[in-house]
Short mmCIF file of C-alpha atoms and ligand atoms in Angstrom, two decimals:
data_model
loop_
_atom_site.label_atom_id
_atom_site.label_comp_id
_atom_site.label_asym_id
_atom_site.label_seq_id
_atom_site.Cartn_x
_atom_site.Cartn_y
_atom_site.Cartn_z
CA MET A 1 -114.82 14.14 126.00
CA LYS A 2 -115.35 13.33 122.27
CA HIS A 3 -116.97 15.77 120.08
CA LEU A 4 -119.14 14.14 117.39
CA ALA A 5 -120.94 15.59 114.40
CA VAL A 6 -124.26 13.59 114.02
CA ILE A 7 -125.80 13.69 110.62
CA PRO A 8 -128.95 11.60 110.47
CA GLY A 9 -129.81 12.65 106.84
CA ASP A 10 -132.79 11.26 105.10
CA GLY A 11 -135.37 8.34 105.07
CA ILE A 12 -134.39 5.55 107.71
CA GLY A 13 -131.03 7.48 108.35
CA LYS A 14 -133.07 9.46 110.85
CA GLU A 15 -134.54 6.24 112.53
CA VAL A 16 -131.40 4.29 112.81
CA ILE A 17 -129.28 7.14 114.18
CA ASP A 18 -131.89 7.74 116.87
CA ALA A 19 -131.32 4.26 117.94
CA GLY A 20 -127.52 4.49 117.53
CA MET A 21 -127.40 7.64 119.74
CA GLU A 22 -129.34 5.86 122.35
CA VAL A 23 -126.82 3.14 122.26
CA LEU A 24 -123.90 5.57 122.46
CA ASP A 25 -125.75 7.21 125.51
CA ALA A 26 -125.97 3.80 127.12
CA ILE A 27 -122.25 3.22 126.56
CA SER A 28 -121.46 6.44 128.06
CA GLU A 29 -123.43 5.45 131.30
CA ILE A 30 -121.26 2.33 131.96
CA SER A 31 -117.91 3.53 130.84
CA SER A 32 -115.33 6.37 130.47
CA PHE A 33 -116.63 7.20 127.18
CA ASN A 34 -118.17 10.57 127.16
CA TYR A 35 -119.24 12.71 124.16
CA ASP A 36 -121.27 15.59 122.97
CA GLY A 37 -123.09 15.42 119.70
CA GLU A 38 -123.79 18.39 117.34
CA PHE A 39 -126.62 17.67 115.04
CA LEU A 40 -126.31 18.90 111.46
CA ASP A 41 -129.28 19.41 109.30
CA ILE A 42 -127.78 17.98 106.18
CA GLY A 43 -129.84 16.09 103.51
CA SER A 44 -132.81 16.42 101.32
CA GLU A 45 -135.21 18.28 103.26
CA ARG A 46 -132.72 21.25 103.65
CA TYR A 47 -131.67 20.98 99.98
CA LEU A 48 -135.05 21.23 98.78
CA LYS A 49 -135.70 24.11 100.88
CA THR A 50 -132.55 26.15 100.38
CA GLY A 51 -130.58 24.32 97.48
CA GLU A 52 -127.64 23.77 100.07
CA LEU A 53 -125.87 20.45 100.04
CA LEU A 54 -122.58 20.67 102.28
CA THR A 55 -121.94 24.13 103.18
CA ASP A 56 -118.77 25.91 104.14
CA GLU A 57 -120.37 26.24 107.51
CA ASP A 58 -120.99 22.46 107.69
CA ILE A 59 -117.38 21.72 106.66
CA SER A 60 -115.76 23.89 109.35
CA SER A 61 -118.05 22.58 112.13
CA ILE A 62 -116.95 18.86 111.06
CA ARG A 63 -113.46 20.05 110.99
CA ARG A 64 -113.51 20.70 114.66
CA LYS A 65 -115.04 17.32 115.52
CA ASP A 66 -113.24 13.96 116.44
CA ALA A 67 -115.55 11.95 114.37
CA VAL A 68 -118.83 12.21 112.27
CA TYR A 69 -121.82 9.75 112.88
CA PHE A 70 -123.83 9.55 109.67
CA GLY A 71 -127.10 7.92 108.78
CA ALA A 72 -127.97 8.11 105.05
CA ILE A 73 -129.01 10.42 102.31
CA GLY A 74 -131.30 9.90 99.21
CA ASP A 75 -134.52 10.88 98.40
CA PRO A 76 -136.71 9.96 95.44
CA ARG A 77 -137.92 13.73 94.94
CA VAL A 78 -134.16 14.56 94.11
CA LYS A 79 -132.53 13.48 90.94
CA PRO A 80 -130.05 10.62 91.47
CA GLY A 81 -126.53 11.84 92.24
CA VAL A 82 -127.22 15.28 93.43
CA LEU A 83 -127.30 14.45 97.22
CA GLU A 84 -124.97 11.45 96.81
CA GLN A 85 -122.37 13.54 95.06
CA GLY A 86 -122.92 16.66 96.65
CA ILE A 87 -123.11 15.34 100.26
CA LEU A 88 -121.67 11.96 100.74
CA LEU A 89 -118.95 11.84 98.19
CA ARG A 90 -117.98 15.46 98.85
CA MET A 91 -117.68 14.62 102.48
CA ARG A 92 -115.48 11.59 101.79
CA ALA A 93 -113.32 13.83 99.51
CA VAL A 94 -113.14 16.90 101.50
CA PHE A 95 -111.94 15.03 104.63
CA ASP A 96 -109.85 12.69 102.54
CA GLN A 97 -111.40 9.52 103.99
CA TYR A 98 -109.42 7.41 101.63
CA ILE A 99 -110.15 4.10 103.51
CA ASN A 100 -113.80 2.64 103.80
CA LEU A 101 -113.55 -0.22 106.19
CA ARG A 102 -116.40 -2.57 105.63
CA PRO A 103 -116.21 -5.74 107.87
CA VAL A 104 -118.24 -8.71 106.59
CA THR A 105 -118.59 -10.93 109.61
CA SER A 106 -120.70 -14.13 110.01
CA TRP A 107 -123.41 -13.55 112.55
CA PHE A 108 -124.12 -17.30 112.70
CA PRO A 109 -126.86 -18.60 112.45
CA LEU A 110 -128.46 -15.97 110.26
CA VAL A 111 -126.37 -16.61 107.10
CA PRO A 112 -128.01 -17.41 103.91
CA LEU A 113 -125.34 -19.86 102.85
CA LYS A 114 -125.68 -23.67 102.42
CA ARG A 115 -122.63 -24.18 104.50
CA GLU A 116 -122.90 -22.54 107.97
CA VAL A 117 -119.12 -21.47 108.37
CA PRO A 118 -117.72 -18.59 110.40
CA PHE A 119 -115.99 -15.95 108.38
CA ASP A 120 -114.54 -12.40 109.08
CA ILE A 121 -113.68 -10.69 105.87
CA ARG A 122 -112.27 -7.03 106.17
CA PHE A 123 -113.05 -5.11 103.07
CA LEU A 124 -110.77 -2.02 102.72
CA ARG A 125 -112.44 -0.12 99.95
CA GLU A 126 -110.36 2.82 98.36
CA ASN A 127 -112.75 5.56 99.08
CA THR A 128 -111.46 8.80 96.96
CA GLU A 129 -110.52 7.60 93.46
CA ASP A 130 -111.56 5.23 90.70
CA PHE A 131 -114.90 6.01 89.14
CA TYR A 132 -115.96 8.16 91.97
CA MET A 133 -114.25 11.24 91.01
CA GLY A 134 -117.12 12.81 88.97
CA ALA A 135 -114.65 12.93 86.08
CA GLY A 136 -116.80 12.53 83.00
CA GLY A 137 -119.05 14.30 80.75
CA VAL A 138 -121.17 14.15 77.54
CA PHE A 139 -120.11 15.17 73.99
CA GLY A 140 -120.77 14.66 70.26
CA GLY A 141 -122.41 16.94 67.67
CA SER A 142 -120.05 18.10 64.88
CA LYS A 143 -117.06 18.33 67.02
CA LYS A 144 -116.42 14.94 68.64
CA ASP A 145 -113.86 16.00 71.21
CA ALA A 146 -114.41 15.35 74.93
CA HIS A 147 -113.46 17.62 77.96
CA VAL A 148 -113.04 16.48 81.47
CA SER A 149 -111.45 18.19 84.35
CA VAL A 150 -110.33 16.62 87.78
CA ARG A 151 -109.22 18.50 90.48
CA ARG A 152 -108.20 16.97 93.84
CA GLU A 153 -105.93 18.60 96.54
CA LEU A 154 -104.12 15.39 96.93
CA TYR A 155 -102.50 15.70 93.48
CA ASP A 156 -102.32 19.53 93.38
CA LEU A 157 -103.11 19.07 89.69
CA GLU A 158 -105.76 19.69 87.20
CA ILE A 159 -106.25 17.00 84.33
CA GLU A 160 -107.56 18.23 81.24
CA LEU A 161 -108.57 15.99 78.38
CA GLY A 162 -109.57 17.33 74.99
CA THR A 163 -110.96 20.63 74.46
CA ASN A 164 -114.05 22.30 75.85
CA SER A 165 -115.80 22.71 72.58
CA SER A 166 -118.23 19.86 72.81
CA ASP A 167 -121.55 20.81 71.29
CA GLY A 168 -123.64 17.72 71.58
CA ASP A 169 -124.61 14.61 73.66
CA ASP A 170 -124.19 11.48 71.42
CA PHE A 171 -121.65 10.23 73.99
CA ALA A 172 -121.38 9.89 77.57
CA PHE A 173 -118.22 9.01 79.57
CA GLU A 174 -116.84 8.51 83.14
CA ILE A 175 -113.20 8.18 83.74
CA GLY A 176 -111.81 5.83 86.31
CA LEU A 177 -108.79 7.42 87.72
CA LEU A 178 -106.16 6.06 90.17
CA SER A 179 -103.08 8.21 91.05
CA LYS A 180 -99.89 6.60 92.14
CA LYS A 181 -99.92 8.59 95.36
CA GLY A 182 -103.53 7.50 96.20
CA THR A 183 -102.81 3.84 95.31
CA THR A 184 -99.71 3.78 97.30
CA ARG A 185 -101.26 5.01 100.72
CA PHE A 186 -104.09 2.70 100.11
CA ALA A 187 -101.63 -0.26 99.79
CA ASP A 188 -99.59 1.00 102.99
CA TYR A 189 -102.82 1.05 104.89
CA ALA A 190 -104.01 -2.45 103.55
CA PHE A 191 -100.76 -4.17 104.41
CA ASN A 192 -100.38 -2.42 107.82
CA TYR A 193 -104.03 -3.40 108.47
CA ALA A 194 -103.59 -7.03 107.49
CA GLY A 195 -100.35 -7.15 109.60
CA MET A 196 -101.94 -5.71 112.76
CA ARG A 197 -104.52 -8.59 112.46
CA GLY A 198 -101.79 -11.13 112.18
CA GLU A 199 -102.37 -12.04 108.62
CA LYS A 200 -99.72 -13.14 106.32
CA ARG A 201 -101.53 -12.29 103.12
CA LEU A 202 -104.04 -10.08 101.56
CA THR A 203 -106.22 -10.25 98.71
CA LEU A 204 -106.53 -7.39 96.10
CA VAL A 205 -109.76 -7.41 94.04
CA ASP A 206 -109.59 -5.68 90.47
CA LYS A 207 -110.62 -6.23 86.76
CA ALA A 208 -106.97 -5.98 85.53
CA ASN A 209 -107.82 -8.21 82.64
CA VAL A 210 -109.94 -5.36 81.13
CA CYS A 211 -109.18 -2.11 82.84
CA THR A 212 -105.54 -2.73 82.02
CA HIS A 213 -104.21 0.76 82.88
CA ILE A 214 -105.67 1.49 86.24
CA TYR A 215 -105.81 -1.86 87.68
CA GLY A 216 -102.39 -2.78 86.18
CA MET A 217 -100.76 0.16 87.92
CA GLN A 218 -102.53 -0.85 91.11
CA ARG A 219 -101.18 -4.47 90.85
CA THR A 220 -97.56 -3.01 90.37
CA ILE A 221 -97.94 -0.87 93.54
CA PHE A 222 -99.34 -3.68 95.57
CA GLU A 223 -96.71 -6.21 94.49
CA GLU A 224 -93.93 -3.90 95.32
CA LYS A 225 -95.50 -3.09 98.84
CA ALA A 226 -96.01 -6.76 99.43
CA GLU A 227 -92.25 -7.36 99.12
CA GLU A 228 -91.61 -4.22 101.37
CA TYR A 229 -93.89 -5.70 103.99
CA GLY A 230 -92.86 -9.38 103.66
CA MET A 231 -96.54 -10.35 102.98
CA GLY A 232 -98.18 -12.60 100.45
CA LEU A 233 -100.58 -11.04 97.94
CA ASP A 234 -103.39 -12.95 96.03
CA PHE A 235 -105.12 -11.28 93.00
CA MET A 236 -108.83 -11.88 92.39
CA PHE A 237 -110.96 -10.68 89.58
CA VAL A 238 -113.99 -8.94 90.88
CA ASP A 239 -116.40 -11.40 89.00
CA ALA A 240 -114.78 -14.54 90.32
CA MET A 241 -114.59 -12.58 93.77
CA ALA A 242 -118.35 -12.33 93.87
CA MET A 243 -118.77 -15.89 93.31
CA ALA A 244 -116.08 -16.89 95.81
CA MET A 245 -117.71 -14.69 98.60
CA ILE A 246 -120.61 -17.12 98.25
CA VAL A 247 -118.81 -20.37 98.08
CA ARG A 248 -115.71 -19.89 100.43
CA PRO A 249 -116.12 -16.60 102.41
CA GLU A 250 -114.04 -18.17 105.25
CA THR A 251 -110.90 -18.09 102.92
CA PHE A 252 -110.83 -14.34 103.04
CA GLY A 253 -109.27 -12.06 105.58
CA THR A 254 -108.17 -8.38 104.59
CA VAL A 255 -109.59 -7.60 100.88
CA ALA A 256 -108.42 -4.44 99.34
CA VAL A 257 -110.74 -3.34 96.58
CA PRO A 258 -111.03 -0.31 94.36
CA ASN A 259 -113.92 2.00 94.99
CA LEU A 260 -116.59 1.08 92.56
CA PHE A 261 -116.32 -2.82 92.89
CA GLY A 262 -115.94 -2.23 96.71
CA ASP A 263 -119.36 -0.64 96.77
CA ILE A 264 -120.95 -3.62 94.98
CA LEU A 265 -119.16 -6.43 96.92
CA THR A 266 -119.92 -4.91 100.27
CA ASP A 267 -123.65 -4.91 99.51
CA LEU A 268 -123.27 -8.64 98.69
CA GLY A 269 -121.26 -8.95 101.93
CA ALA A 270 -123.98 -7.25 103.89
CA GLN A 271 -126.48 -9.81 102.71
CA LEU A 272 -124.04 -12.61 103.80
CA GLN A 273 -124.47 -11.11 107.25
CA GLY A 274 -128.18 -11.23 107.10
CA GLY A 275 -128.99 -8.11 105.02
CA LEU A 276 -128.28 -4.57 104.34
CA GLY A 277 -129.44 -3.62 107.85
CA MET A 278 -126.38 -5.57 109.19
CA GLY A 279 -123.32 -3.87 107.69
CA GLY A 280 -121.44 -0.90 109.42
CA SER A 281 -118.65 1.12 107.82
CA GLY A 282 -115.96 3.51 108.69
CA ASN A 283 -114.77 6.26 106.15
CA ILE A 284 -111.35 6.67 107.58
CA ASN A 285 -108.69 9.29 107.34
CA PRO A 286 -105.97 8.14 109.52
CA ASN A 287 -104.78 11.54 110.12
CA GLY A 288 -108.00 13.59 110.03
CA VAL A 289 -111.76 13.40 110.84
CA SER A 290 -113.47 9.93 109.94
CA MET A 291 -117.03 9.27 109.26
CA PHE A 292 -119.06 6.17 110.53
CA GLU A 293 -122.19 5.00 108.88
CA PRO A 294 -124.27 2.02 107.90
CA ILE A 295 -123.60 0.92 104.44
CA HIS A 296 -127.18 1.11 103.29
CA GLY A 297 -129.03 3.96 102.06
CA SER A 298 -132.29 5.84 103.00
CA ALA A 299 -134.60 3.06 102.09
CA PRO A 300 -137.49 5.01 100.91
CA ASP A 301 -139.51 1.83 100.44
CA ILE A 302 -139.68 1.32 104.29
CA ALA A 303 -139.01 4.71 105.69
CA GLY A 304 -141.45 5.73 108.39
CA GLN A 305 -142.66 2.28 109.06
CA LYS A 306 -140.49 1.62 112.15
CA LYS A 307 -139.01 -1.45 110.66
CA ALA A 308 -135.46 -0.51 109.63
CA ASN A 309 -132.89 -2.59 111.25
CA PRO A 310 -130.83 -0.20 113.35
CA ILE A 311 -127.90 -2.73 113.77
CA ALA A 312 -125.78 -1.54 110.83
CA ALA A 313 -125.86 2.05 112.33
CA ILE A 314 -125.19 0.38 115.74
CA LEU A 315 -122.15 -1.36 114.32
CA ALA A 316 -121.07 1.79 112.82
CA ALA A 317 -121.04 3.53 116.43
CA GLN A 318 -118.84 0.35 117.35
CA MET A 319 -116.57 1.11 114.64
CA LEU A 320 -116.56 4.77 115.80
CA LEU A 321 -115.73 3.71 119.36
CA GLU A 322 -112.93 1.48 118.35
CA ASN A 323 -111.50 4.27 116.13
CA GLN A 324 -111.43 6.65 118.86
CA GLY A 325 -109.59 4.19 121.17
CA TYR A 326 -112.62 2.76 123.09
CA HIS A 327 -111.90 -0.87 122.45
CA LYS A 328 -113.59 -2.32 125.71
CA GLU A 329 -116.63 -0.32 124.89
CA GLY A 330 -116.68 -1.32 121.22
CA SER A 331 -116.41 -5.10 122.31
CA ILE A 332 -119.44 -4.55 124.80
CA LEU A 333 -121.39 -3.15 122.00
CA LYS A 334 -120.56 -6.01 119.72
CA LYS A 335 -121.58 -8.37 122.42
CA SER A 336 -125.06 -6.66 122.74
CA VAL A 337 -125.63 -7.31 119.15
CA ARG A 338 -124.72 -10.87 119.41
CA HIS A 339 -127.20 -11.01 122.37
CA CYS A 340 -130.07 -9.46 120.22
CA LEU A 341 -129.48 -11.83 117.39
CA ASP A 342 -129.01 -14.92 119.74
CA ASN A 343 -132.44 -14.04 121.12
CA ARG A 344 -134.10 -12.99 118.09
CA PHE A 345 -134.61 -9.29 119.13
CA THR A 346 -134.79 -8.25 115.70
CA THR A 347 -136.55 -6.33 112.92
CA PRO A 348 -138.72 -8.04 110.20
CA ASP A 349 -135.78 -8.17 107.76
CA LEU A 350 -134.24 -10.79 110.04
CA GLY A 351 -137.50 -12.60 110.75
CA GLY A 352 -138.45 -10.61 113.92
CA LYS A 353 -141.30 -8.56 114.89
CA MET A 354 -139.54 -5.83 116.73
CA THR A 355 -139.44 -2.11 115.73
CA THR A 356 -136.28 -0.16 115.08
CA GLU A 357 -136.71 1.47 118.53
CA GLU A 358 -137.14 -1.86 120.25
CA VAL A 359 -134.22 -3.29 118.90
CA GLY A 360 -132.19 -0.20 119.91
CA LYS A 361 -133.57 -0.46 123.57
CA ALA A 362 -132.89 -4.26 123.59
CA VAL A 363 -129.16 -3.32 122.90
CA CYS A 364 -129.25 -0.67 125.41
CA GLU A 365 -130.61 -2.87 128.10
CA TYR A 366 -127.91 -5.46 127.56
CA ILE A 367 -125.24 -2.69 127.70
CA LEU A 368 -126.57 -1.10 130.92
CA ASN A 369 -126.59 -4.66 132.44
CA GLN A 370 -122.83 -4.75 132.12
CA LYS A 371 -122.52 -1.77 134.53
CA LYS A 372 -120.28 -3.22 137.35
P1 NAD B 401 -130.94 1.13 100.25
O1 NAD B 401 -129.84 0.70 100.96
O2 NAD B 401 -131.62 2.35 100.82
O3 NAD B 401 -132.11 0.04 100.21
C1 NAD B 401 -132.02 -1.26 99.52
C2 NAD B 401 -133.10 -2.20 100.00
O4 NAD B 401 -132.60 -2.63 101.39
C3 NAD B 401 -134.38 -1.71 100.29
O5 NAD B 401 -135.36 -2.73 99.98
C4 NAD B 401 -134.30 -1.45 101.79
O6 NAD B 401 -135.68 -1.43 102.52
C5 NAD B 401 -133.47 -2.42 102.30
N1 NAD B 401 -132.83 -1.99 103.44
C6 NAD B 401 -131.82 -1.01 103.47
N2 NAD B 401 -131.33 -0.77 104.79
C7 NAD B 401 -132.16 -1.41 105.59
C8 NAD B 401 -132.36 -1.57 106.99
N3 NAD B 401 -131.34 -0.80 107.85
N4 NAD B 401 -133.25 -2.39 107.50
C9 NAD B 401 -134.03 -3.10 106.82
N5 NAD B 401 -134.04 -3.04 105.32
C10 NAD B 401 -133.15 -2.22 104.83
O7 NAD B 401 -130.73 1.41 98.74
P2 NAD B 401 -131.51 1.96 97.34
O8 NAD B 401 -132.82 1.75 97.59
O9 NAD B 401 -130.69 1.47 96.27
O10 NAD B 401 -131.23 3.54 97.63
C11 NAD B 401 -132.04 4.48 98.30
C12 NAD B 401 -131.41 5.82 98.43
O11 NAD B 401 -130.34 5.80 99.26
C13 NAD B 401 -130.84 6.31 97.09
O12 NAD B 401 -130.98 7.59 96.96
C14 NAD B 401 -129.41 5.90 97.12
O13 NAD B 401 -128.51 6.84 96.32
C15 NAD B 401 -129.14 6.20 98.59
N6 NAD B 401 -128.04 5.53 99.26
C16 NAD B 401 -127.28 6.28 100.17
C17 NAD B 401 -126.36 5.65 101.01
C18 NAD B 401 -125.56 6.50 101.87
O14 NAD B 401 -126.07 7.33 102.44
N7 NAD B 401 -124.46 5.73 102.50
C19 NAD B 401 -126.00 4.40 100.62
C20 NAD B 401 -126.67 3.57 99.63
C21 NAD B 401 -127.71 4.34 98.82
C1 IPM B 402 -122.38 3.54 99.77
C2 IPM B 402 -123.29 4.21 98.82
C3 IPM B 402 -122.60 5.31 98.06
C4 IPM B 402 -121.40 4.61 97.43
C5 IPM B 402 -123.38 6.23 97.18
C6 IPM B 402 -124.73 6.59 97.92
C7 IPM B 402 -122.78 7.45 96.68
O1 IPM B 402 -123.72 3.24 97.99
O2 IPM B 402 -121.93 4.13 100.77
O3 IPM B 402 -122.21 2.37 99.69
O4 IPM B 402 -121.64 4.39 96.22
O5 IPM B 402 -120.28 4.83 98.00
MN1 MN B 403 -123.32 1.21 98.25
#
């Protein structure tokens, strides 16, 4: 029996998780996969009522679980960053989910590329460092000295820059920080992952020609690890990578990418799969509680209209199953998505006429038909 925390969150998060839960139910009917789900009321509604983002109680109930199934957060009534940092990024940090696995797979023939080539890129996005640490501030006035403080259990260290005497807001800054420890475990994970997939090389994306300090260090660590693992390593600057994903997506396998660039490239990747409604992801802590979610947000523009594509959330459920060791079940789920796409059982974003719920039901029907 697997114990899941289920966090639908905001907007279409709720709609796609409803569909995803039905799919997990269908899987549990035809296989040995069994689960119980505890729904956690985390998101904008609770925040607007109580001011709570991620409470100690939330954290301790998640700690007792095998995995988290997450929808999306974000609400136009709340200032940008409050929910994102206070809930999603906090969760990734507290549970040290340092790998964000985001597959970008061709779901032929729904690919918006001129050449219809199959591809299967595995983005491994570093998920706890870089420009995502909240290390920044504003400063100015008469004393132009900045103050930033970074605290992470991973380093057992508090970094202090400047003094705390800023008295103005003429400047704002955000620090991108990589640690040797964080980068080393990222590289280990990436080379192991590529090796497990039978690949001989991996691609590291960066902007080492501009952010020379952080990405220079990252290159050095990856080069050392490439040697240790006996694997090839290709460097790509992020701007060129964006272009290459359009013209030659089939040439990439495992791609390691720092946090911020990974966020951007995987939305591009989602579109290569048909749209944001097609991208599933796993926030992985190999030794802890991992969290599975679609890569899209709460989509306030379509929330409540029953037209959100649930496939991204369903593929997140598939990644959850695989992560928990249910490979056969994961592959049935993947086939069920294939079946829906082949038959054009899709929401309007993919040219179909179905509602979120109807697509979910079509997936379930296929799964239930696999019952032997
Ligand atoms: P978004 O991903 O919510 O939506 C971008 C566009 O894609 C919208 O036009 C939306 O309608 C469409 N779209 C997204 N998912 C879809 C789906 N499943 N089916 C059909 N169409 C879909 O990004 P945004 O509009 O930039 O952000 C909205 C809010 O979500 C913001 O508050 C943002 O911070 C938040 N956000 C949260 C997450 C998350 O929880 N993981 C991820 C991204 C954005
Ligand atoms: C994502 C989202 C988040 C990110 C935001 C909402 C903090 O865009 O999961 O891709 O930037 O990681
Ligand atoms: Mn994103």
